[in-house]
Coordinates of C-alpha atoms and ligand atoms in Angstrom, one line a residue:
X1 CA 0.0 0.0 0.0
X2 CA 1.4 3.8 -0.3
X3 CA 0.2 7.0 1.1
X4 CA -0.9 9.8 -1.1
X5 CA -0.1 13.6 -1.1
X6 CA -2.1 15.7 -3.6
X7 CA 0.0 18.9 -4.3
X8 CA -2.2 21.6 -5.6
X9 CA -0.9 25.5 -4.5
X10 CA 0.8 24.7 -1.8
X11 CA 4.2 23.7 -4.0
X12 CA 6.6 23.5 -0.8
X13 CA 8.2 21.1 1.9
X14 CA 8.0 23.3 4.9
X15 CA 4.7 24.1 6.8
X16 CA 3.1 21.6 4.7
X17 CA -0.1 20.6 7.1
X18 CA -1.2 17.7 4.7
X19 CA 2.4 16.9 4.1
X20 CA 3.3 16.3 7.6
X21 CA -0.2 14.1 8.3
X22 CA 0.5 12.3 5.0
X23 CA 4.0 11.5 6.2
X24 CA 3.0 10.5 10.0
X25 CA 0.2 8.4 8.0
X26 CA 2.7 6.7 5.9
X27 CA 5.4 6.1 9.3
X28 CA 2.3 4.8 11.2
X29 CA 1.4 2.2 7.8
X30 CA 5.0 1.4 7.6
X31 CA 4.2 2.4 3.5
X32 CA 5.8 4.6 1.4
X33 CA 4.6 8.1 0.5
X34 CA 4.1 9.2 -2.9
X35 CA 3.6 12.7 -3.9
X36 CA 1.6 13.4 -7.1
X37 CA 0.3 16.6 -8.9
X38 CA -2.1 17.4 -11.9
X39 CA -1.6 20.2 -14.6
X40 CA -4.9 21.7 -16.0
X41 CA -4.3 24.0 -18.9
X42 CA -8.1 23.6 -19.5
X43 CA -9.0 24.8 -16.2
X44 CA -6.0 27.5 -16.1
X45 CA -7.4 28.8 -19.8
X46 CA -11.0 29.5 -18.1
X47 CA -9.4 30.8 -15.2
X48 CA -7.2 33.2 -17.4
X49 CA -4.2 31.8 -15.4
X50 CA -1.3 33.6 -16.8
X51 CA 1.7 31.5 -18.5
X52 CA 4.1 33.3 -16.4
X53 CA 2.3 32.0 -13.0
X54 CA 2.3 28.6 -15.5
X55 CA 6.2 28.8 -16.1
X56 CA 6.4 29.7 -11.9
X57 CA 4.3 26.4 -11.1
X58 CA 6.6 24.6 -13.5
X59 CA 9.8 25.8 -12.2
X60 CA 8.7 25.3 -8.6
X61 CA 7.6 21.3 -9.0
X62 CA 11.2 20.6 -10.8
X63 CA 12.7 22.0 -7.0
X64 CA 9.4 20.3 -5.0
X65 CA 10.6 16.9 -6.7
X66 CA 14.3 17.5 -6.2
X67 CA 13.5 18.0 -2.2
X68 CA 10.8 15.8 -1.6
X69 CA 13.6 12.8 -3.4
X70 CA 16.2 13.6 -0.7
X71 CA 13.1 12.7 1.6
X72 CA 12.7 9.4 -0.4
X73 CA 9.0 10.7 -1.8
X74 CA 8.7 10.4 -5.2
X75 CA 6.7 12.9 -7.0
X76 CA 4.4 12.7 -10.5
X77 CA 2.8 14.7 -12.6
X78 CA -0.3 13.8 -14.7
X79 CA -1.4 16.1 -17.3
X80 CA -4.8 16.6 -17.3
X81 CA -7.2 19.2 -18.6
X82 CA -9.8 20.3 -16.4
X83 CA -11.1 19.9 -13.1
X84 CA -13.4 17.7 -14.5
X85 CA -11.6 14.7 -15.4
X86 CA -9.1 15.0 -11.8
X87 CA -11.5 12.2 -10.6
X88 CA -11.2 9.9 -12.7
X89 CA -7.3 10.5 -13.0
X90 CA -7.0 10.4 -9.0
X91 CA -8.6 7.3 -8.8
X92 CA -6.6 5.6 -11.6
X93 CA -3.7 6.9 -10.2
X94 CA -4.9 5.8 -6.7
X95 CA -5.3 2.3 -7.6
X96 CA -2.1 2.0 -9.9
X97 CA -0.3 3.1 -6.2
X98 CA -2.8 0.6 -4.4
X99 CA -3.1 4.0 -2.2
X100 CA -4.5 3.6 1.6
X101 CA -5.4 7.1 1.6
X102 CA -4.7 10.6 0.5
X103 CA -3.9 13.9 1.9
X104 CA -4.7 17.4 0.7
X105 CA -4.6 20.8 1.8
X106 CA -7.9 22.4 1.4
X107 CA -9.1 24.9 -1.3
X108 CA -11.9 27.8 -0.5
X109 CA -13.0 28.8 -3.8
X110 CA -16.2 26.9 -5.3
X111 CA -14.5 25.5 -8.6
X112 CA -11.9 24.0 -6.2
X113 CA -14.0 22.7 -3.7
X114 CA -16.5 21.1 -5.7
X115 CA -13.2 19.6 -7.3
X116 CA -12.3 18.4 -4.3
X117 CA -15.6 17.4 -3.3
X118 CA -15.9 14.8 -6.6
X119 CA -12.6 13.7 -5.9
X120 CA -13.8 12.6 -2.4
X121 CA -17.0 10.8 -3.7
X122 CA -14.6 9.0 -6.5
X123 CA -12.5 7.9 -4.2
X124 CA -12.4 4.6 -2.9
X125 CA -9.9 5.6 -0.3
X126 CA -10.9 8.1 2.9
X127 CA -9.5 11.7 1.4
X128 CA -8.1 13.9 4.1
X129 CA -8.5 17.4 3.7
X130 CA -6.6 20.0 6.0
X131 CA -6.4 24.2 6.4
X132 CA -3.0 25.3 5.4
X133 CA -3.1 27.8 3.1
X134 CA -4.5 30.8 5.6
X135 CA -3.7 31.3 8.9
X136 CA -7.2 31.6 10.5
X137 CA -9.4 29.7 7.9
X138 CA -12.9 30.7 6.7
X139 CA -15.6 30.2 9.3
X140 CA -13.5 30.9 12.1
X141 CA -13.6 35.0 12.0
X142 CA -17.4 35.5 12.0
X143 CA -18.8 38.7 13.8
X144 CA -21.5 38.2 17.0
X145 CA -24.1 37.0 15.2
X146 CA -22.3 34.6 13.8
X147 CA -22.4 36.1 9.9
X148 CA -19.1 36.7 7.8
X149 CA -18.2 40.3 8.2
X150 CA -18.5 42.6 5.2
X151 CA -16.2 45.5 5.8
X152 CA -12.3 44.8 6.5
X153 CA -11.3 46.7 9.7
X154 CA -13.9 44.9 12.0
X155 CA -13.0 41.3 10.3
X156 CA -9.4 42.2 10.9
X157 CA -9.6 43.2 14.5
X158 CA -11.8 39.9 15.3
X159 CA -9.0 38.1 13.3
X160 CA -6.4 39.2 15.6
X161 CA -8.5 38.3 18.4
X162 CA -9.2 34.6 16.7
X163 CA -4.7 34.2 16.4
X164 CA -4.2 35.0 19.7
X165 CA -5.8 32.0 20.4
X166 CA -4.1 29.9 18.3
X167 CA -0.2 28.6 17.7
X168 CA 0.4 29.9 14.2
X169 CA 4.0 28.2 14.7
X170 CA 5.0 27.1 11.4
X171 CA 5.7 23.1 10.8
X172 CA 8.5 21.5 10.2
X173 CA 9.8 19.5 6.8
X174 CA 8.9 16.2 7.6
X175 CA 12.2 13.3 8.6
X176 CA 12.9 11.4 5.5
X177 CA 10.7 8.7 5.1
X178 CA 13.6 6.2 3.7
X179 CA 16.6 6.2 1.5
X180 CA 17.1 9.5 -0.9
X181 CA 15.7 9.1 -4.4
X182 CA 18.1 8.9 -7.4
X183 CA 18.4 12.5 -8.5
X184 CA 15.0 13.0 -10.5
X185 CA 14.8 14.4 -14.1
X186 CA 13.4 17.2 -14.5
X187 CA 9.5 17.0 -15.9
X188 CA 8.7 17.2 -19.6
X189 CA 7.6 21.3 -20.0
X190 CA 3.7 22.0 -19.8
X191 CA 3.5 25.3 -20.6
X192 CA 4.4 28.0 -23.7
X193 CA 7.6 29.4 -22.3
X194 CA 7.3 32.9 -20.2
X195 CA 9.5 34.7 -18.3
X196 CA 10.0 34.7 -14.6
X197 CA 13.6 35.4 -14.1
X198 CA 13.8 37.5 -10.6
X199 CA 11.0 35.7 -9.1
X200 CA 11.7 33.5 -6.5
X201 CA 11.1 30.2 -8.0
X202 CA 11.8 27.7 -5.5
X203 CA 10.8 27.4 -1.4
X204 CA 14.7 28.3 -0.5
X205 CA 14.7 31.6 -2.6
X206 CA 11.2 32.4 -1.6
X207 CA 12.2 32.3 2.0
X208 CA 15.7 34.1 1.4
X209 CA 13.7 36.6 -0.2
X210 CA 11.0 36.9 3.0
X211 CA 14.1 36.9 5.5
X212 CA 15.5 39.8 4.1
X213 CA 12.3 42.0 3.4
X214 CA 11.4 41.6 7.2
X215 CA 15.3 42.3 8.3
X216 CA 16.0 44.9 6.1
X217 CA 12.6 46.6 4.3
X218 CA 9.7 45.9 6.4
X219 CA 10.6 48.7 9.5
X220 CA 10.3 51.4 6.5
X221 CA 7.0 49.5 5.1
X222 CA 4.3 52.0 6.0
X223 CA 6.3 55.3 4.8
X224 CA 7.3 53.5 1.5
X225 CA 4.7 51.0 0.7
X226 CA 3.4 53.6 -1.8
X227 CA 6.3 54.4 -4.1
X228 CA 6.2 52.5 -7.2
X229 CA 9.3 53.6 -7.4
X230 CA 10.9 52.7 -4.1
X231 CA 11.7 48.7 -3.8
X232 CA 9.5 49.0 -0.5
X233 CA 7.2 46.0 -0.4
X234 CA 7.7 42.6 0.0
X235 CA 7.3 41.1 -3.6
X236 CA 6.1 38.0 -2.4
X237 CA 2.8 37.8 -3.5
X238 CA 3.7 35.0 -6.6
X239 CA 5.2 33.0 -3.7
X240 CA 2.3 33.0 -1.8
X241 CA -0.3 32.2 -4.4
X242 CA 1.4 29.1 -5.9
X243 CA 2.3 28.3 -1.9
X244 CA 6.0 28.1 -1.7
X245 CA 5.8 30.0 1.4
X246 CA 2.7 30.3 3.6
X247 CA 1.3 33.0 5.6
X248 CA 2.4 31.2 9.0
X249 CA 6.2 31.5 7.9
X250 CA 5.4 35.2 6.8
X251 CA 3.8 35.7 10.3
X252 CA 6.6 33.9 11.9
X253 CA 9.7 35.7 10.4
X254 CA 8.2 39.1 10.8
X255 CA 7.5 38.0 14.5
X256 CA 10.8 37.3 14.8
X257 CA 12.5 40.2 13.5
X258 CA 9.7 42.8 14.4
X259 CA 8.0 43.2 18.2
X260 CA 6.3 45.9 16.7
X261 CA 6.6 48.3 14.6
X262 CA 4.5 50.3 12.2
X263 CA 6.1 48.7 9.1
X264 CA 5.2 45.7 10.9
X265 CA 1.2 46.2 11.7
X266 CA 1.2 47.8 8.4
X267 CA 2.5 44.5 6.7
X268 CA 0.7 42.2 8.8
X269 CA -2.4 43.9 7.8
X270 CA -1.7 43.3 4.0
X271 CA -1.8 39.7 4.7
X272 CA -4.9 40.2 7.0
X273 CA -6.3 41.4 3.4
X274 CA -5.2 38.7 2.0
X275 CA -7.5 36.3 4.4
X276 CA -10.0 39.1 3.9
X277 CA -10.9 38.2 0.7
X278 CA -10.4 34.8 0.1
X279 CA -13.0 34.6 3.3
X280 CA -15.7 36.9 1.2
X281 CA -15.3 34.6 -2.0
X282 CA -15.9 31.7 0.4
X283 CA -19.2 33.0 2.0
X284 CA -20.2 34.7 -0.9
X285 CA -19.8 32.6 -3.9
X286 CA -21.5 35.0 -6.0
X287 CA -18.8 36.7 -6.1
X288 CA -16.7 33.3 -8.3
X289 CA -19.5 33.2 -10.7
X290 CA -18.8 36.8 -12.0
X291 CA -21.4 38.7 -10.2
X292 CA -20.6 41.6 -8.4
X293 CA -21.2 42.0 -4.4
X294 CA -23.4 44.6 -5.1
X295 CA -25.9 43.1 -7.2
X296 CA -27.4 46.8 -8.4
X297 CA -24.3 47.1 -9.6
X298 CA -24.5 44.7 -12.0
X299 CA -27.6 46.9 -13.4
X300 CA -24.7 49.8 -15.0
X301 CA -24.6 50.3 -18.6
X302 CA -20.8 49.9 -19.0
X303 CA -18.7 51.5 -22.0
X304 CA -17.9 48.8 -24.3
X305 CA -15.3 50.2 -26.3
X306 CA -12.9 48.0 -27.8
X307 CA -10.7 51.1 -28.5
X308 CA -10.7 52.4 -25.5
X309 CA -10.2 49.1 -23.6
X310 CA -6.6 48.1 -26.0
X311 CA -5.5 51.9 -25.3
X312 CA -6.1 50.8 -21.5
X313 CA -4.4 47.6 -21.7
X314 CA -1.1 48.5 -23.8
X315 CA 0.0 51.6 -21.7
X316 CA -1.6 54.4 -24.3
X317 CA -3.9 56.4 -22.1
X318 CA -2.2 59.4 -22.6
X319 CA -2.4 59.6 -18.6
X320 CA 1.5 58.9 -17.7
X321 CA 1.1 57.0 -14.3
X322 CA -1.8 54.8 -15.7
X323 CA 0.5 54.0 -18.7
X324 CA 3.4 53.2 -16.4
X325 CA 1.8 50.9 -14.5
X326 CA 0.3 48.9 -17.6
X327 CA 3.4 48.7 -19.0
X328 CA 4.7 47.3 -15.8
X329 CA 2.6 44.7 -15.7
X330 CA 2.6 43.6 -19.5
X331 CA 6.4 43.5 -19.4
X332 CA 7.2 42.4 -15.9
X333 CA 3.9 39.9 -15.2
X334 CA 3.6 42.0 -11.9
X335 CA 2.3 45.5 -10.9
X336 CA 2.3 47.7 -8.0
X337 CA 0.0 47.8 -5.2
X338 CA -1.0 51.2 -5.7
X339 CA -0.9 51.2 -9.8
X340 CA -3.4 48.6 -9.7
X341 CA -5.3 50.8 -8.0
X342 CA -4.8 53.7 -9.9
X343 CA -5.2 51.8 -13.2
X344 CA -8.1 49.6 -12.1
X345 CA -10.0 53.1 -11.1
X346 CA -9.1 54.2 -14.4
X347 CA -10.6 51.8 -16.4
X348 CA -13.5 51.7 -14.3
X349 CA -14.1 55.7 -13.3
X350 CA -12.8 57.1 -16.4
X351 CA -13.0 54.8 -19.1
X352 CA -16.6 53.0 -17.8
X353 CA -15.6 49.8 -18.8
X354 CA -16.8 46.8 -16.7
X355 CA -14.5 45.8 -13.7
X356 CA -14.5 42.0 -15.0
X357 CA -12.4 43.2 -18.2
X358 CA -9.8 44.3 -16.4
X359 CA -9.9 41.2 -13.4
X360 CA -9.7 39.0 -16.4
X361 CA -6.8 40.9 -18.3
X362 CA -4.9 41.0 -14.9
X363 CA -5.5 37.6 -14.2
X364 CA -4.2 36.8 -18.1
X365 CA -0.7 38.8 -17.2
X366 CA -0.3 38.8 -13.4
X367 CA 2.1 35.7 -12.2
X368 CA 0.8 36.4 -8.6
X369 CA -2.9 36.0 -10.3
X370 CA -5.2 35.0 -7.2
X371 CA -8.5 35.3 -8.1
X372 CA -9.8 35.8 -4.8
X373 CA -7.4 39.1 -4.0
X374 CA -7.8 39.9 -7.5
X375 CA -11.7 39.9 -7.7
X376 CA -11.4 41.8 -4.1
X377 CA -9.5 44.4 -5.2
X378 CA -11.1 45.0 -8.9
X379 CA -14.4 45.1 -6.8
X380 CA -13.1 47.5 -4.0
X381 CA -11.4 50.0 -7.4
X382 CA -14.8 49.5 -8.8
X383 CA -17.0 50.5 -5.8
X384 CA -18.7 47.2 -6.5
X385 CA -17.4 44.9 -3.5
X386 CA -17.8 44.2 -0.2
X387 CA -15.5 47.1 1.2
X388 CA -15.5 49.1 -1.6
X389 CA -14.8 52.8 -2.2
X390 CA -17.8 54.7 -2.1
X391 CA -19.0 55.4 -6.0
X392 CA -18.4 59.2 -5.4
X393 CA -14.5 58.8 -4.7
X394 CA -12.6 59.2 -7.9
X395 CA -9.1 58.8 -8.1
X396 CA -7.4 61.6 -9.9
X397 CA -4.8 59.9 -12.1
X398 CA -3.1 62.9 -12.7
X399 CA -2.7 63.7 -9.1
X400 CA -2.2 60.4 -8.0
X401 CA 0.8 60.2 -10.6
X402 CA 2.5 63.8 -8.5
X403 CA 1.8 62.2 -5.2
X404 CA 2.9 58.7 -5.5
X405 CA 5.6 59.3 -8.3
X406 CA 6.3 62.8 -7.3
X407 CA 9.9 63.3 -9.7
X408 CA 8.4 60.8 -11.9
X409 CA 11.3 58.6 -12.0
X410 CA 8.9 55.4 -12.2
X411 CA 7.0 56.9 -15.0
X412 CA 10.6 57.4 -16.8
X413 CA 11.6 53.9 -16.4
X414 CA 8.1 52.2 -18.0
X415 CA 7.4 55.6 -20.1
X416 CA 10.6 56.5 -22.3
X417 CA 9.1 58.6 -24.4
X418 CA 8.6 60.8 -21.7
X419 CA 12.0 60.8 -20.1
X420 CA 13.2 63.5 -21.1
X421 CA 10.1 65.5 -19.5
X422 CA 10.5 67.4 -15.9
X423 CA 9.1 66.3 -12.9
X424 CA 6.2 68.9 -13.2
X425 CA 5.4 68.2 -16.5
X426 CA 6.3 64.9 -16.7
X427 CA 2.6 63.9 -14.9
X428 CA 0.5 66.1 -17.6
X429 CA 3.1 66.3 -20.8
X430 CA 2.8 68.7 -23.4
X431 CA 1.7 67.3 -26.5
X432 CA 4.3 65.5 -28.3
X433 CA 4.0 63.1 -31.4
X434 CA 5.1 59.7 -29.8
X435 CA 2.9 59.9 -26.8
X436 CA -0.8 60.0 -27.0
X437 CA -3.1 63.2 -25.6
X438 CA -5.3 61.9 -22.7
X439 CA -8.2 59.7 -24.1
X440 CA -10.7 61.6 -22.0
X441 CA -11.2 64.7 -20.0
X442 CA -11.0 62.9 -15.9
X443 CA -13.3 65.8 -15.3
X444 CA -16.4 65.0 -17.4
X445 CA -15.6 61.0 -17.3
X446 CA -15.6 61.1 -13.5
X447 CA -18.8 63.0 -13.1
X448 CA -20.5 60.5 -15.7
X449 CA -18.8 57.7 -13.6
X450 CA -21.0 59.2 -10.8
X451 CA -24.3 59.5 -12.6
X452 CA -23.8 56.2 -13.5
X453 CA -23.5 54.7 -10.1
X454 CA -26.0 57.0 -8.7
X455 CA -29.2 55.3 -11.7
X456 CA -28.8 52.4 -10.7
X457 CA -28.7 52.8 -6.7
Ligands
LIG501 P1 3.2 43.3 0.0 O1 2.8 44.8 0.1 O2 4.6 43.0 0.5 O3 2.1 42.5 0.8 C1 2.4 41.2 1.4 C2 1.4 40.2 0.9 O4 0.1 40.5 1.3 C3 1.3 40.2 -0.6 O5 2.3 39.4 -1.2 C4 -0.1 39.6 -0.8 O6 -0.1 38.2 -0.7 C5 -0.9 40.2 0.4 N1 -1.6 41.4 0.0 C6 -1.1 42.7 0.0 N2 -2.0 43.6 -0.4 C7 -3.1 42.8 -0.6 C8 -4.5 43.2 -1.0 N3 -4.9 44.5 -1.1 N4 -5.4 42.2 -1.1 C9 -5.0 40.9 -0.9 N5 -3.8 40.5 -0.5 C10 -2.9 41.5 -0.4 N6 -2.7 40.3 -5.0 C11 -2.4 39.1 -5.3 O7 -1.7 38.4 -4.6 N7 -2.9 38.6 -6.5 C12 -3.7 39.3 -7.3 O8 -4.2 38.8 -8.4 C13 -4.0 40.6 -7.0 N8 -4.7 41.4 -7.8 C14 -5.0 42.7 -7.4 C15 -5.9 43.5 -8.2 C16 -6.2 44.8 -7.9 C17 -7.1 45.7 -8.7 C18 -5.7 45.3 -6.6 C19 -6.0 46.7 -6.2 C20 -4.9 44.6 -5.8 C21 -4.6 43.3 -6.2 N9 -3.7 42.4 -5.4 C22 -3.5 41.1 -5.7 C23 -3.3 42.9 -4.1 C24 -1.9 43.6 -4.1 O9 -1.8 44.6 -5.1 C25 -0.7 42.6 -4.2 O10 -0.9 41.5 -3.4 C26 0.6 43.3 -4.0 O11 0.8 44.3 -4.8 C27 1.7 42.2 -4.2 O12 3.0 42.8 -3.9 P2 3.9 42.4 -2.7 O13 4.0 41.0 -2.6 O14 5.1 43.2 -2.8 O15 2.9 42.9 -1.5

């Protein structure tokens, strides 16, 4: 008989919860323990997965199999399609293994659990499912009646409350379970080649990466935070959606370096968010099936420009810090916190286009695309969410652009054409052939963005 681990986004050795069952299940059976994961390009196509979170998933299973082999666990991939047919391949795979059982860490939005819940019913085996991937796990932050809270600063406060009485001490790697595996090869490529140099690609670098951020840049993180153009935040958000570091370890090293500080709160809080949403698309699956939270929203007559939507996504606004930031994310897979805000806004204030065109785009370039902080965030820019910004706040892009890039020296880096320009001009440039004129007057679109919202309250 063998034991089973089922590696989904949670691509690591350390702080494993199901890995650390699996391998007390396999020590207790006297069995081996066999690790095994399944592509789905089907499923990552409707989820707009991009290829460079693909090409990070890829990279990150050639190290998983290279560690989990010095730990004698072997570890296979099955290409599949979608979540449909994981079933069916589990089970075959089960029996092939003559498995005694299977462990999983769980998953909270409904594609992945109702995955999870086939998987269970085609089993033949008893499928053991455990919370890993937050640190206080939906349905255990609920307010005094007992309801998921709607509005972040309450659910963060009763969150706090909720880990102080728990031990969010991360777990360790599991002893090996016998002899080291030969070296493995690595697996045969699954994905169109993208490019993910500088991302962390493996559990070691992610963790390098998190040691220094909290030694070195997380006591400045509330000043800087920001600055697109200050290196100020953690760039670890790729690393935590594929799961080669979890939120304990975060919690854990910033504990460690940080009693407190306001760079730590300030961070802490970020991954507070991060719990945030993932709880609202559990308790309000409406939210996963493309609606928005606030269904009267869903009434607005959105601008369905195609024009105006390609200008948006290829950085040709004409509005300098909106450009920068698409640029950013089109050539670097990533953007910054506050440009996605700024360019979400944008599309949604001053270009009236529907919030889900730009979630989807994102999720197609982003390699830390997490649909649940994605959908949370497009929601919140489009005043459509949970915890949104109230309709009548309208992000100035201009001014935005001379507060959080004041000498323009991000705008330089993704906008050439308009190096050349001085920090005053540089956020409203004189016309100039190879850069566009803005593509509407923020003025007039922002008080139609408000007549809009106000129809249909
Ligand atoms: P840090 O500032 O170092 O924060 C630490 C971690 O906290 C991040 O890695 C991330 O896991 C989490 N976090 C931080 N801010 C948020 C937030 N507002 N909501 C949820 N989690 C947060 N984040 C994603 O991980 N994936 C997405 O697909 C995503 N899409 C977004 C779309 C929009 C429109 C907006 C406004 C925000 C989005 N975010 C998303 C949140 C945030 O922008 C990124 O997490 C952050 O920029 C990642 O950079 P970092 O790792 O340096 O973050």
């Amino acid at each position: 008989m063998t034991t089973l681990i089922w590696f989904r986004n949670d691509l690591r050795s350390l702080d494993n919860t199901a890995l650390v069952h699996a391998a007390r299940h396999a020590r207790e059976h006297n069995e081996p323990l066999r690790a095994v994961f399944i592509t789905t390009p089907g499923q990552w196509q409707q989820h707009h997965t991009s290829l460079r979170q693909q090409n990070l998933i890829a990279a990150a299973l050639n190290a998983l199999q290279e560690t989990l082999a010095k730990l004698g666990i072997a570890l296979d991939v099955i290409n599949g399609d979608t979540f449909n047919e994981v079933p069916d391949q589990l089970g075959l795979y089960a029996k092939k293994h003559a498995a005694s059982a299977l462990f999983a860490n769980r998953e909270y939005l409904l594609n992945e659990i109702r995955r999870d819940e086939a998987v269970d019913a085609a089993l033949e085996i008893p499928c053991h499912w455990h919370h890993d991937r937050l640190l206080m796990e939906p349905g255990t932050v609920l307010n005094g009646s007992g309801e998921p809270y709607k509005v972040f600063t309450p659910f963060a406060k009763a969150w706090k409350a909720a880990l102080a009485e728990r031990d969010p001490s991360p777990l360790r790697r599991p002893r090996a379970l016998g002899d080291a595996l030969p070296s493995p090869r690595p697996f045969k490529r699954f994905c169109e080649r993208a490019d993910i140099d500088g991302w962390p690609a493996d559990e070691d670098a992610a963790l390098k990466q998190l040691r220094s951020f909290c030694s070195e840049t997380v006591e400045d993180y509330a000043k800087q935070r920001d600055f697109p153009a200050v290196a100020g935040t953690s760039r670890l958000s790729a690393a935590l959606a594929i799961g080669l570091l979890s939120p304990r370890q975060c919690l854990a090293r910033l504990r460690a370096e940080h009693t407190r500080s306001d760079g730590a709160d300030t961070w802490l809080n970020e991954l507070i968010w991060r719990e945030f949403y993932q709880h609202v698309a559990y308790h309000f699956p409406r939210v996963v099936k493309g609606k928005a939270y606030k269904p009267e929203t869903d009434n607005i007559r959105w601008n369905t420009s195609k024009q105006d939507f390609e200008a948006w996504c290829e950085g040709k606004t004409g509005f300098p810090i909106v450009d920068a930031g698409m640029r950013q994310l089109k050539q670097t897979g990533w953007m910054h916190n506050r440009l996605r805000m700024i360019t979400a806004s944008f599309l949604v204030k001053d270009l009236h286009i529907d919030w889900r065109w730009g979630e989807q785009y994102f999720m197609s370039q982003l390699i830390d695309g997490e649909f649940a902080a994605n959908n949370g965030g497009w929601q919140w820019a489009a005043s459509t969410g949970t915890d949104a910004a109230p309709y009548f706040r309208v992000f100035n892009p201009t001014t935005q652009g001379q507060r959080f890039d004041p000498n323009g020296h991000f705008i330089r880096e993704f906008v050439p054409e308009l190096a050349e320009l001085n920090s005053r001009q540089i956020h409203q440039p004189p016309s100039q052939e190879n850069y566009p004129t803005p593509i509407v007057d923020h003025k007039q679109a922002r008080e139609h963005a408000i007549a809009m919202f106000k129809a249909v309250q």
